[in-house]
Short mmCIF file of N, CA and C in Angstrom, two decimals:
data_model
loop_
_atom_site.label_atom_id
_atom_site.label_comp_id
_atom_site.label_asym_id
_atom_site.label_seq_id
_atom_site.Cartn_x
_atom_site.Cartn_y
_atom_site.Cartn_z
N UNK I 1192 102.85 117.42 88.93
CA UNK I 1192 102.78 116.73 88.11
C UNK I 1192 102.86 116.34 86.54
N UNK I 1193 103.11 116.45 86.02
CA UNK I 1193 103.51 117.11 84.18
C UNK I 1193 104.78 116.21 84.42
N UNK I 1194 106.05 117.11 85.32
CA UNK I 1194 107.38 117.36 85.05
C UNK I 1194 107.99 115.50 85.40
N UNK I 1195 106.71 115.48 86.85
CA UNK I 1195 107.44 113.98 87.06
C UNK I 1195 106.88 113.18 85.99
N UNK I 1196 105.57 112.83 84.94
CA UNK I 1196 105.68 111.92 84.28
C UNK I 1196 106.10 112.18 82.87
N UNK I 1197 106.25 113.12 82.89
CA UNK I 1197 108.06 113.28 81.77
C UNK I 1197 109.44 111.83 81.72
N UNK I 1198 109.89 112.66 83.46
CA UNK I 1198 110.78 112.09 84.71
C UNK I 1198 110.50 110.29 84.21
N UNK I 1199 109.65 109.77 84.38
CA UNK I 1199 109.25 108.61 84.78
C UNK I 1199 109.52 107.84 83.27
N UNK I 1200 109.23 108.52 82.58
CA UNK I 1200 109.02 108.23 80.86
C UNK I 1200 110.17 108.14 80.37
N UNK I 1201 111.00 108.97 81.07
CA UNK I 1201 112.38 109.38 79.89
C UNK I 1201 113.57 108.11 80.72
N UNK I 1202 113.23 107.82 81.84
CA UNK I 1202 114.20 107.12 82.97
C UNK I 1202 113.41 106.00 82.76
N UNK I 1203 112.08 105.40 82.29
CA UNK I 1203 111.36 103.92 82.10
C UNK I 1203 111.05 103.43 84.08
N UNK I 1204 110.88 104.45 84.67
CA UNK I 1204 110.27 104.16 85.91
C UNK I 1204 109.69 104.14 86.36
N UNK I 1205 109.24 103.57 87.36
CA UNK I 1205 107.86 104.23 88.27
C UNK I 1205 107.95 105.27 89.63
N UNK I 1206 107.57 106.24 89.33
CA UNK I 1206 107.04 107.11 90.32
C UNK I 1206 106.04 107.50 90.97
N UNK I 1207 105.94 107.07 92.86
CA UNK I 1207 104.40 106.95 92.96
C UNK I 1207 104.34 107.96 94.29
N UNK I 1208 104.00 108.82 94.97
CA UNK I 1208 103.47 109.50 96.01
C UNK I 1208 104.47 110.37 96.39
N UNK I 1209 105.06 110.89 95.04
CA UNK I 1209 105.74 112.30 94.62
C UNK I 1209 105.52 113.92 95.42
N UNK I 1210 104.26 113.48 95.86
CA UNK I 1210 103.70 114.78 96.62
C UNK I 1210 104.45 114.59 98.35
N UNK I 1211 104.00 112.95 98.58
CA UNK I 1211 105.10 112.81 99.87
C UNK I 1211 106.63 113.25 100.00
N UNK I 1212 107.15 112.32 98.54
CA UNK I 1212 108.67 112.66 98.89
C UNK I 1212 108.96 113.57 98.84
N UNK I 1213 107.88 114.94 97.88
CA UNK I 1213 108.39 116.20 98.03
C UNK I 1213 108.70 116.77 99.57
N UNK I 1214 107.56 116.43 100.10
CA UNK I 1214 107.26 116.97 101.30
C UNK I 1214 108.72 116.28 101.86
N UNK I 1215 109.08 115.12 102.23
CA UNK I 1215 109.62 114.50 103.12
C UNK I 1215 110.92 115.79 102.87
N UNK I 1216 111.18 115.72 101.40
CA UNK I 1216 112.67 116.43 101.03
C UNK I 1216 112.38 118.10 101.72
N UNK I 1217 111.16 118.85 101.15
CA UNK I 1217 110.92 119.79 102.18
C UNK I 1217 111.23 120.50 103.51
N UNK I 1218 110.87 119.12 103.87
CA UNK I 1218 110.90 119.25 105.64
C UNK I 1218 111.97 118.65 106.70
N UNK I 1219 112.85 118.29 105.40
CA UNK I 1219 114.21 117.59 106.16
C UNK I 1219 114.77 119.21 107.03
N UNK I 1220 115.45 118.14 107.85
CA UNK I 1220 115.91 119.77 108.84
C UNK I 1220 117.51 120.49 108.61
N UNK I 1221 118.29 119.32 107.59
CA UNK I 1221 119.80 119.56 107.73
C UNK I 1221 119.70 119.05 106.37
N UNK I 1222 120.12 119.72 104.87
CA UNK I 1222 120.51 119.20 104.17
C UNK I 1222 119.51 119.05 103.27
N UNK I 1223 118.57 119.42 102.72
CA UNK I 1223 117.54 119.32 101.55
C UNK I 1223 117.96 118.87 100.54
N UNK I 1224 118.95 119.24 99.75
CA UNK I 1224 119.62 118.39 98.40
C UNK I 1224 120.98 118.14 98.47
N UNK I 1225 120.69 116.54 99.75
CA UNK I 1225 122.00 115.77 99.60
C UNK I 1225 122.25 115.10 98.48
N UNK I 1226 121.23 114.70 97.28
CA UNK I 1226 121.29 114.10 96.46
C UNK I 1226 122.03 114.52 95.54
N UNK I 1227 121.72 116.22 94.94
CA UNK I 1227 122.57 116.94 93.92
C UNK I 1227 123.47 117.45 94.52
N UNK I 1228 123.90 117.20 96.22
CA UNK I 1228 125.38 117.92 96.75
C UNK I 1228 126.52 116.89 96.29
N UNK I 1229 125.53 115.44 96.42
CA UNK I 1229 126.31 114.07 96.33
C UNK I 1229 126.99 114.05 95.01
N UNK I 1230 126.09 114.29 94.09
CA UNK I 1230 126.24 114.25 92.54
C UNK I 1230 127.29 115.10 92.16
N UNK I 1231 126.99 116.75 92.33
CA UNK I 1231 127.83 117.10 92.26
C UNK I 1231 129.61 117.55 92.46
N UNK I 1232 129.56 116.91 93.66
CA UNK I 1232 130.84 116.16 94.30
C UNK I 1232 131.10 114.74 93.71
N UNK I 1233 130.77 114.25 92.65
CA UNK I 1233 130.93 112.91 92.52
C UNK I 1233 131.23 113.52 90.90
N UNK I 1234 130.50 113.65 90.25
CA UNK I 1234 131.08 114.40 89.37
C UNK I 1234 132.48 115.60 89.29
N UNK I 1235 132.86 116.74 90.15
CA UNK I 1235 134.00 117.08 90.31
C UNK I 1235 135.27 115.58 90.28
N UNK I 1236 134.97 114.81 91.49
CA UNK I 1236 135.66 114.08 91.35
C UNK I 1236 136.36 113.53 89.79
N UNK I 1237 135.62 113.02 89.46
CA UNK I 1237 135.86 112.66 88.10
C UNK I 1237 136.27 113.65 87.53
N UNK I 1238 135.90 114.85 87.42
CA UNK I 1238 136.98 115.43 86.20
C UNK I 1238 137.93 115.66 87.00
N UNK I 1239 138.18 115.51 87.79
CA UNK I 1239 139.75 115.99 87.94
C UNK I 1239 140.55 114.99 88.15
N UNK I 1240 139.91 113.44 88.15
CA UNK I 1240 140.23 112.19 87.70
C UNK I 1240 140.41 111.99 86.25
N UNK I 1241 139.93 112.76 85.91
CA UNK I 1241 140.28 112.57 84.18
C UNK I 1241 141.83 113.85 83.82
N UNK I 1242 141.13 114.43 84.45
CA UNK I 1242 142.31 115.64 84.39
C UNK I 1242 143.68 115.07 84.77
N UNK I 1243 144.00 114.12 85.58
CA UNK I 1243 145.38 113.08 85.97
C UNK I 1243 145.82 114.39 87.62
N UNK I 1244 144.34 114.95 87.59
CA UNK I 1244 144.89 115.59 89.24
C UNK I 1244 144.97 114.47 90.70
#
């Protein structure tokens, strides 16, 4: 809960039902970390673009 409050304050967003969100992510049958995977892929694409690849 403390981590949620820190991120909520840091990004100035309201985070509610974080236990339900966590439970939903935990119970996914495929790709539990799909957001992080997409974030890493997009970052890799940006790096390659900046390198001129």
